[in-house]
Short mmCIF file of C-alpha atoms in Angstrom, two decimals:
data_model
loop_
_atom_site.label_atom_id
_atom_site.label_comp_id
_atom_site.label_asym_id
_atom_site.label_seq_id
_atom_site.Cartn_x
_atom_site.Cartn_y
_atom_site.Cartn_z
CA MET V 26 -16.81 -22.24 12.17
CA PRO V 27 -13.40 -20.56 12.06
CA ILE V 28 -12.96 -17.78 14.56
CA ILE V 29 -11.88 -14.78 12.52
CA THR V 30 -11.95 -11.27 13.91
CA SER V 31 -11.66 -7.89 12.31
CA ALA V 32 -8.98 -5.41 13.27
CA GLY V 33 -9.67 -3.69 16.55
CA VAL V 34 -12.43 -6.04 17.71
CA VAL V 35 -10.28 -8.00 20.16
CA GLU V 36 -8.06 -6.04 22.53
CA GLN V 37 -4.82 -7.92 22.91
CA PRO V 38 -2.95 -7.57 26.21
CA PRO V 39 0.81 -7.25 25.76
CA VAL V 40 2.90 -10.41 26.06
CA LEU V 41 6.51 -10.34 27.24
CA VAL V 42 8.71 -11.93 24.57
CA PRO V 43 12.32 -12.53 25.65
CA SER V 44 14.83 -10.11 24.07
CA ILE V 45 11.98 -8.19 22.38
CA GLY V 46 9.83 -6.85 25.22
CA TYR V 47 6.08 -6.42 25.57
CA ILE V 48 4.18 -6.91 22.32
CA SER V 49 0.86 -7.94 20.87
CA ALA V 50 0.82 -9.82 17.58
CA THR V 51 -1.69 -10.21 14.76
CA TYR V 52 -1.58 -12.39 11.65
CA TYR V 53 -3.40 -11.25 8.47
CA ASP V 54 -4.06 -14.08 6.03
CA PRO V 55 -4.09 -13.56 2.23
CA ALA V 56 -7.90 -13.60 2.14
CA GLY V 57 -8.21 -10.71 4.60
CA GLY V 58 -8.82 -12.73 7.76
CA VAL V 59 -7.48 -11.13 10.94
CA TRP V 60 -6.08 -13.50 13.59
CA PRO V 61 -4.91 -12.04 16.92
CA LEU V 62 -2.11 -14.23 18.29
CA THR V 63 -1.63 -12.90 21.83
CA SER V 64 -5.17 -12.99 23.23
CA ARG V 65 -6.31 -16.07 25.19
CA GLN V 66 -10.02 -15.39 24.82
CA LEU V 67 -10.14 -16.63 21.21
CA GLY V 68 -9.00 -20.16 22.00
CA TRP V 69 -5.34 -19.84 21.11
CA TYR V 70 -2.39 -17.82 22.37
CA THR V 71 1.35 -17.44 21.86
CA LEU V 72 3.84 -19.40 23.95
CA ALA V 73 6.14 -16.41 24.31
CA ASP V 74 9.25 -18.28 25.51
CA GLY V 75 9.62 -20.06 22.16
CA VAL V 76 9.31 -17.07 19.82
CA SER V 77 12.43 -16.40 17.76
CA GLY V 78 13.49 -14.69 14.54
CA LEU V 79 12.32 -11.17 15.43
CA GLY V 80 15.79 -9.64 15.74
CA ALA V 81 18.31 -8.33 13.22
CA ALA V 82 18.16 -9.81 9.74
CA PRO V 83 20.67 -12.62 9.03
CA ARG V 84 23.53 -11.92 6.62
CA GLU V 85 25.80 -13.94 4.38
CA LEU V 86 29.30 -12.50 4.42
CA THR V 87 31.55 -12.63 1.38
CA THR V 88 35.20 -12.27 2.32
CA ASP V 89 38.63 -12.25 0.71
CA PRO V 90 41.71 -13.71 2.47
CA HIS V 91 44.10 -11.09 3.75
CA PRO V 92 47.76 -11.77 2.85
CA ARG V 93 48.90 -10.99 6.41
CA GLY V 94 46.26 -13.22 7.98
CA GLY V 95 42.53 -13.10 8.50
CA SER V 96 40.22 -11.78 5.83
CA ARG V 97 38.48 -8.68 4.59
CA LEU V 98 34.74 -8.27 4.26
CA ARG V 99 33.81 -7.73 0.64
CA HIS V 100 30.01 -7.88 0.81
CA ALA V 101 27.21 -8.55 3.33
CA GLN V 102 24.07 -9.95 1.73
CA PRO V 103 20.81 -9.91 3.74
CA LEU V 104 19.23 -13.37 3.73
CA SER V 105 15.66 -14.53 4.02
CA ARG V 106 14.41 -14.81 7.59
CA ALA V 107 12.73 -17.66 9.51
CA ILE V 108 10.38 -16.79 12.38
CA VAL V 109 9.42 -19.48 14.88
CA TRP V 110 6.07 -18.82 16.53
CA PRO V 111 4.71 -21.35 19.08
CA LEU V 112 0.91 -21.23 19.32
CA HIS V 113 -1.15 -23.06 21.95
CA VAL V 114 -4.66 -24.00 20.77
CA TYR V 115 -7.41 -25.31 23.05
CA GLY V 116 -11.15 -25.86 23.19
CA ASP V 117 -13.82 -26.73 25.75
CA THR V 118 -14.63 -29.78 23.65
CA HIS V 119 -12.68 -31.91 21.20
CA LEU V 120 -14.82 -30.61 18.33
CA GLU V 121 -14.17 -26.98 19.28
CA PHE V 122 -10.42 -27.61 19.55
CA VAL V 123 -10.26 -29.38 16.15
CA ASP V 124 -12.25 -26.60 14.48
CA ARG V 125 -9.86 -23.94 15.79
CA TRP V 126 -6.78 -25.99 14.91
CA ARG V 127 -7.96 -26.57 11.34
CA SER V 128 -9.02 -22.97 10.84
CA LEU V 129 -5.63 -21.64 11.94
CA ALA V 130 -3.78 -24.20 9.83
CA ARG V 131 -5.81 -23.16 6.74
CA ALA V 132 -5.19 -19.47 7.41
CA PHE V 133 -1.41 -19.96 7.47
CA ALA V 134 -1.11 -22.65 4.76
CA ARG V 135 -3.09 -20.63 2.19
CA THR V 136 -0.05 -18.33 1.88
CA LEU V 137 1.52 -21.07 -0.25
CA ARG V 138 -1.30 -20.77 -2.80
CA GLU V 139 -2.46 -17.16 -2.58
CA GLY V 140 0.63 -15.15 -1.71
CA PRO V 141 2.10 -13.98 1.57
CA GLY V 142 0.30 -13.23 4.78
CA VAL V 143 1.40 -10.48 7.15
CA LEU V 144 2.66 -10.75 10.72
CA GLU V 145 2.26 -7.53 12.68
CA ILE V 146 4.00 -6.74 15.96
CA ALA V 147 2.52 -3.89 18.02
CA ARG V 148 3.98 -2.36 21.15
CA PRO V 149 2.16 -0.63 24.01
CA ASP V 150 3.38 2.78 22.80
CA GLY V 151 1.37 2.34 19.59
CA GLY V 152 4.30 1.52 17.31
CA ARG V 153 3.67 -1.21 14.72
CA ARG V 154 5.92 -3.15 12.37
CA ARG V 155 5.00 -5.78 9.81
CA ILE V 156 6.70 -8.48 7.78
CA ASP V 157 5.40 -10.62 4.89
CA VAL V 158 5.36 -14.33 5.74
CA TYR V 159 4.80 -17.75 4.19
CA TYR V 160 3.91 -20.84 6.20
CA GLN V 161 6.71 -23.43 6.24
CA ASP V 162 5.77 -26.03 8.84
CA GLY V 163 4.56 -26.63 12.39
CA PHE V 164 0.89 -27.61 12.28
CA ASP V 165 1.67 -31.28 12.85
CA GLY V 166 1.31 -30.56 16.57
CA GLN V 167 3.24 -31.67 19.65
CA GLY V 168 0.74 -34.27 20.85
CA SER V 169 -2.14 -33.51 23.19
CA ARG V 170 -1.36 -33.70 26.87
CA ASN V 171 -4.94 -34.70 27.58
CA ALA V 172 -5.23 -38.10 25.92
CA SER V 173 -8.76 -38.74 27.13
CA SER V 174 -10.39 -35.77 25.43
CA SER V 175 -7.68 -34.23 23.16
CA THR V 176 -8.80 -30.68 23.77
CA TYR V 177 -5.50 -28.84 23.33
CA ASP V 178 -2.17 -28.97 21.50
CA SER V 179 0.69 -26.69 20.47
CA ALA V 180 1.83 -25.76 16.96
CA ILE V 181 5.47 -24.65 16.65
CA ILE V 182 5.00 -22.64 13.47
CA THR V 183 7.91 -21.71 11.21
CA LEU V 184 7.29 -18.74 8.91
CA TYR V 185 9.51 -18.02 5.90
CA CYS V 186 10.15 -14.36 4.99
CA GLU V 187 11.51 -13.58 1.51
CA ASP V 188 12.29 -10.01 2.57
CA PRO V 189 13.99 -10.16 5.98
CA PHE V 190 13.20 -6.57 6.92
CA TRP V 191 10.22 -5.32 8.90
CA TYR V 192 8.29 -2.33 7.63
CA ASP V 193 6.07 0.37 9.05
CA PRO V 194 2.49 -0.21 7.79
CA THR V 195 1.87 3.55 7.68
CA PRO V 196 3.54 5.04 4.60
CA ARG V 197 5.48 8.27 4.75
CA VAL V 198 4.16 10.67 2.11
CA VAL V 199 5.80 13.82 0.77
CA HIS V 200 3.58 16.09 -1.33
CA ARG V 201 4.63 18.99 -3.53
CA GLU V 202 2.07 21.00 -5.45
CA SER V 203 2.37 23.98 -7.74
CA GLY V 204 1.45 27.16 -5.88
CA SER V 205 1.03 25.46 -2.50
CA GLY V 206 2.92 26.06 0.72
CA GLU V 207 1.45 23.06 2.52
CA ASP V 208 3.73 20.37 1.23
CA TYR V 209 4.12 17.68 3.85
CA LEU V 210 0.99 15.81 4.86
CA GLN V 211 0.22 16.06 8.56
CA PRO V 212 1.83 15.46 10.97
CA TYR V 213 4.93 16.33 8.94
CA PRO V 214 6.03 19.97 8.74
CA SER V 215 5.16 22.16 5.79
CA VAL V 216 7.82 23.86 3.72
CA SER V 217 7.88 27.25 2.11
CA SER V 218 6.59 27.84 -1.40
CA SER V 219 10.16 28.45 -2.55
CA GLN V 220 10.78 24.73 -2.08
CA VAL V 221 7.72 23.59 -4.00
CA LEU V 222 8.81 21.33 -6.86
CA GLY V 223 12.39 22.19 -5.99
CA ALA V 224 15.14 21.17 -3.60
CA THR V 225 14.12 19.57 -0.34
CA THR V 226 15.20 17.01 2.26
CA VAL V 227 13.37 13.68 2.60
CA THR V 228 13.97 11.81 5.85
CA ASN V 229 13.92 8.02 5.98
CA PRO V 230 13.52 7.10 9.68
CA GLY V 231 14.20 3.40 9.08
CA ASP V 232 17.30 1.23 9.31
CA GLU V 233 17.50 0.24 5.64
CA GLN V 234 17.23 1.71 2.16
CA VAL V 235 13.72 2.09 0.81
CA TRP V 236 12.59 2.23 -2.80
CA PRO V 237 9.88 4.90 -3.08
CA GLU V 238 6.93 5.23 -5.40
CA TRP V 239 6.47 8.51 -7.23
CA THR V 240 3.15 9.89 -8.47
CA ILE V 241 3.33 12.84 -10.87
CA THR V 242 0.14 14.78 -11.58
CA GLY V 243 0.01 16.88 -14.75
CA PRO V 244 0.29 19.14 -16.49
CA ALA V 245 3.99 18.56 -17.09
CA SER V 246 6.16 18.28 -20.20
CA LEU V 247 9.33 16.95 -18.53
CA VAL V 248 9.98 15.59 -15.04
CA THR V 249 13.44 15.25 -13.46
CA PHE V 250 14.18 13.68 -10.07
CA THR V 251 17.72 14.04 -8.70
CA ARG V 252 19.34 12.80 -5.50
CA SER V 253 21.75 15.62 -4.76
CA ASP V 254 24.36 13.75 -2.72
CA THR V 255 24.97 10.99 -5.27
CA GLY V 256 23.95 12.73 -8.48
CA ASP V 257 21.69 9.79 -9.37
CA GLU V 258 18.88 10.98 -11.60
CA PHE V 259 16.01 9.86 -13.78
CA VAL V 260 14.01 11.86 -16.27
CA LEU V 261 10.46 11.22 -17.44
CA ASP V 262 9.90 12.59 -20.95
CA PRO V 263 6.37 12.04 -22.33
CA SER V 264 7.57 12.78 -25.86
CA LEU V 265 9.61 9.56 -25.84
CA VAL V 266 6.35 7.59 -25.93
CA SER V 267 4.56 10.07 -28.19
CA GLY V 268 2.46 11.13 -25.27
CA SER V 269 1.68 14.06 -23.01
CA LEU V 270 0.82 14.52 -19.37
CA LEU V 271 -2.24 16.73 -19.19
CA ALA V 272 -3.99 18.28 -16.22
CA THR V 273 -5.39 15.66 -13.76
CA GLU V 274 -3.52 12.84 -15.55
CA GLN V 275 -0.97 10.93 -13.51
CA VAL V 276 2.15 8.86 -13.99
CA VAL V 277 3.18 6.41 -11.26
CA VAL V 278 6.87 5.46 -11.14
CA THR V 279 7.75 2.41 -9.03
CA THR V 280 11.47 2.16 -8.31
CA ASP V 281 11.64 -1.53 -7.27
CA PRO V 282 10.81 -3.26 -9.51
CA PRO V 283 11.14 -0.58 -12.22
CA ARG V 284 7.68 0.20 -13.56
CA VAL V 285 6.04 3.28 -15.05
CA ARG V 286 2.27 3.52 -15.53
CA LYS V 287 0.39 6.41 -17.11
CA LEU V 288 -3.14 6.81 -15.71
CA THR V 289 -5.55 8.56 -18.06
CA ALA V 290 -8.77 10.08 -16.78
CA GLU V 291 -12.02 9.16 -18.47
CA VAL V 292 -13.78 12.22 -19.93
CA GLN V 293 -17.46 12.24 -20.91
CA THR V 294 -19.82 15.01 -21.95
CA VAL V 295 -23.54 15.40 -21.36
CA ASP V 296 -25.52 17.69 -23.70
CA LEU V 297 -29.26 18.38 -23.49
CA GLY V 298 -29.45 20.20 -26.83
CA ALA V 299 -31.97 23.03 -26.88
CA ALA V 300 -33.99 21.92 -23.85
CA SER V 301 -36.15 24.63 -22.32
CA ALA V 302 -37.84 22.80 -19.44
CA GLY V 303 -37.80 19.57 -17.46
CA SER V 304 -35.13 17.64 -15.62
CA VAL V 305 -32.85 14.62 -15.88
CA THR V 306 -31.26 11.97 -13.69
CA ILE V 307 -27.76 10.59 -14.25
CA GLN V 308 -27.00 6.93 -13.63
CA PHE V 309 -23.37 5.96 -13.02
CA ASP V 310 -22.30 2.36 -12.49
CA GLY V 311 -25.75 1.28 -11.37
CA LYS V 312 -26.48 4.23 -9.05
CA THR V 313 -28.85 7.07 -9.95
CA THR V 314 -28.76 10.72 -8.90
CA GLY V 315 -31.71 12.74 -7.76
CA SER V 316 -33.49 15.06 -10.18
CA ILE V 317 -31.26 17.63 -11.92
CA ALA V 318 -32.89 20.68 -13.53
CA TYR V 319 -32.43 21.13 -17.28
CA ASP V 320 -30.53 24.40 -16.65
CA ALA V 321 -28.38 23.28 -13.70
CA ASP V 322 -24.83 24.60 -13.53
CA ALA V 323 -21.71 22.42 -13.35
CA ALA V 324 -21.43 22.67 -9.56
CA THR V 325 -25.00 21.40 -9.14
CA VAL V 326 -24.37 18.43 -11.44
CA GLN V 327 -21.16 17.62 -9.59
CA ALA V 328 -22.91 17.77 -6.21
CA ALA V 329 -25.60 15.38 -7.48
CA LEU V 330 -22.95 12.90 -8.63
CA GLU V 331 -20.98 13.18 -5.39
CA ALA V 332 -24.16 12.31 -3.48
CA LEU V 333 -24.04 8.82 -5.03
CA PRO V 334 -22.80 6.07 -2.70
CA ASN V 335 -20.12 4.99 -5.20
CA VAL V 336 -18.67 8.50 -5.70
CA GLU V 337 -16.40 10.31 -3.26
CA PRO V 338 -15.32 13.97 -3.47
CA GLY V 339 -12.57 14.17 -6.08
CA ASP V 340 -13.83 11.16 -8.05
CA VAL V 341 -15.52 13.32 -10.68
CA THR V 342 -15.10 16.95 -11.71
CA VAL V 343 -17.82 18.67 -13.73
CA SER V 344 -17.04 21.71 -15.87
CA GLY V 345 -18.61 23.67 -18.72
CA GLY V 346 -22.32 24.24 -18.94
CA PRO V 347 -24.61 25.29 -17.52
CA LEU V 348 -27.10 22.82 -18.93
CA PRO V 349 -28.62 22.44 -21.44
CA ALA V 350 -25.18 23.27 -22.96
CA ALA V 351 -22.64 20.46 -22.67
CA VAL V 352 -21.05 19.72 -19.30
CA THR V 353 -17.84 17.72 -19.10
CA LEU V 354 -17.38 14.91 -16.57
CA SER V 355 -13.75 14.09 -15.75
CA PHE V 356 -13.21 11.00 -13.59
CA ALA V 357 -10.29 10.92 -11.14
CA GLY V 358 -9.76 9.72 -7.58
CA GLN V 359 -10.60 6.02 -7.32
CA TYR V 360 -11.60 6.04 -11.00
CA LEU V 361 -8.39 7.52 -12.38
CA GLY V 362 -6.98 5.15 -14.98
CA VAL V 363 -10.22 3.17 -15.11
CA ASP V 364 -12.38 2.69 -18.21
CA VAL V 365 -15.59 3.54 -16.37
CA PRO V 366 -19.04 2.79 -17.82
CA GLU V 367 -20.65 5.60 -19.77
CA VAL V 368 -23.25 7.49 -17.75
CA THR V 369 -26.92 7.09 -18.61
CA VAL V 370 -29.06 10.23 -18.65
CA THR V 371 -32.81 9.80 -18.26
CA PRO V 372 -35.04 12.83 -19.03
CA THR V 373 -38.26 13.69 -17.23
CA GLY V 374 -40.53 16.17 -18.98
CA LEU V 375 -37.64 17.45 -21.07
CA THR V 376 -38.95 20.00 -23.56
CA GLY V 377 -37.28 20.90 -26.84
CA GLY V 378 -34.06 18.99 -26.29
CA THR V 379 -32.29 15.73 -27.00
CA VAL V 380 -29.91 13.98 -24.60
CA THR V 381 -26.45 13.23 -25.97
CA VAL V 382 -23.74 11.46 -23.98
CA THR V 383 -20.27 11.22 -25.53
CA THR V 384 -17.11 9.54 -24.27
CA VAL V 385 -14.36 11.95 -25.28
CA THR V 386 -11.46 10.03 -23.67
CA GLU V 387 -11.53 6.50 -22.32
CA GLY V 388 -9.86 6.01 -18.96
CA GLY V 389 -7.07 3.48 -18.82
CA THR V 390 -3.51 2.57 -17.84
CA ALA V 391 -0.59 2.55 -20.24
CA ASN V 392 2.97 1.26 -19.89
CA TRP V 393 5.24 4.30 -19.94
CA VAL V 394 8.54 2.70 -18.98
CA GLY V 395 9.85 3.88 -22.36
CA ALA V 396 9.40 7.48 -21.21
CA LEU V 397 12.43 7.17 -18.93
CA ASN V 398 15.83 8.32 -20.17
CA TRP V 399 17.37 4.87 -20.57
CA PRO V 400 20.16 3.80 -20.25
CA SER V 401 21.28 6.64 -17.97
CA ALA V 402 18.15 6.60 -15.77
CA VAL V 403 18.82 5.54 -12.16
CA LEU V 404 15.71 4.85 -10.09
CA TRP V 405 17.43 5.68 -6.84
CA PRO V 406 16.55 4.63 -3.27
CA LEU V 407 16.38 6.64 -0.06
CA ASP V 408 19.09 5.86 2.50
CA PRO V 409 18.40 5.90 6.25
CA GLY V 410 18.45 9.48 7.53
CA ASP V 411 18.24 12.67 5.49
CA ASN V 412 18.29 12.59 1.69
CA ASP V 413 18.68 15.80 -0.30
CA VAL V 414 16.58 15.59 -3.45
CA VAL V 415 15.34 17.85 -6.22
CA PHE V 416 11.95 17.60 -7.96
CA GLN V 417 11.79 19.50 -11.25
CA LEU V 418 8.66 19.75 -13.42
CA ASP V 419 8.84 21.60 -16.72
CA GLY V 420 5.55 22.80 -18.15
CA ALA V 421 3.90 22.75 -14.71
CA GLY V 422 0.64 24.55 -14.13
CA THR V 423 -2.26 24.69 -11.72
CA GLY V 424 -2.69 21.28 -10.14
CA SER V 425 0.79 20.00 -11.06
CA ALA V 426 2.07 17.92 -8.16
CA VAL V 427 4.57 15.30 -7.05
CA ASP V 428 3.89 12.71 -4.36
CA LEU V 429 6.62 10.49 -2.96
CA SER V 430 5.52 7.52 -0.84
CA PHE V 431 7.50 4.87 1.06
CA ASN V 432 7.26 2.53 4.04
CA PRO V 433 10.33 2.68 6.32
CA ARG V 434 12.13 -0.68 6.77
CA TYR V 435 13.69 -1.93 9.98
CA GLU V 436 16.09 -4.61 11.19
CA THR V 437 13.97 -5.76 14.13
CA ALA V 438 10.37 -6.00 15.23
#
């Protein structure tokens, strides 16, 4: 059987890699398998002296001849990266060795069918950097040095990286919310309410430009994002797509590649008519609540739904009521933008009433790229260091918010 671990199960002692320092390394295959690469106890370990390709990204330089001799640099284009990673594999028996060798080869080679894997480098101080990788070659082996039993061999693996830059696996998130003074998620500092949905400074701690993702939570009638130093700007206008951004609805703007998705919350109502006694249960996506009294208020219904194993706080908001009058279920959180199944309400001893469940709005995702102010829209990046930006929401109200998220990118591991 392949030896696959889950993150954190195997403690990896640091390995000294020339020119890089002490590291531990983990490979994550496209299917979710976790393969520590610097721990001997699993039956394979890194031959540190042969590791290469972890330094600064390679560049192709475009130059123009200078009339007085030499040349001038016109452009430096980052190129794809190749990482060489020697891995020694062994086993107590030939069968154990072959099983480990084949399992590792499958884990790397499946990147060519299922998309990239991830190589993560961690340092003793807790810092981590990752890069997306594809297997290129190396699992042909070097030839066992124990010809009688063939219980070990070395794979000199070459990994191809489309994007040559390393990235921090923990995203940086900036949050602005109408009426809130706590704007940066911990451990980042908060800013005053005067800066909410206004001018602020976003710091990119990396070595390279990053292309952030923006999430706008309604209500909002017009959204403008401006980078103050360059004047680059893009505007999101719901009216351009004959739409609107209502409370709890969200629009996600991805800057690279350009993409705009509008996430609509599913809204359902539950009405018990003129019920005067009894109780009901509510089934959502195969899970059933406990008993809910016929005259329960919205908070009680919401608490019953949040007690389900498939519902987290924030996934559903219940308003209106109290029962037997209609209560409204609005789905957000993990269900925002999802066409969720309609709830099933089962009465027990319900007197004088009839259960009615109505889907008022189906959840879903719509392409809103037409809501941008083309052709003048510039989906701008964040440069290394401080970036002065302005978030402006017209028509904002309670709950209106902007979230900016990015993973810093680095030259080296």
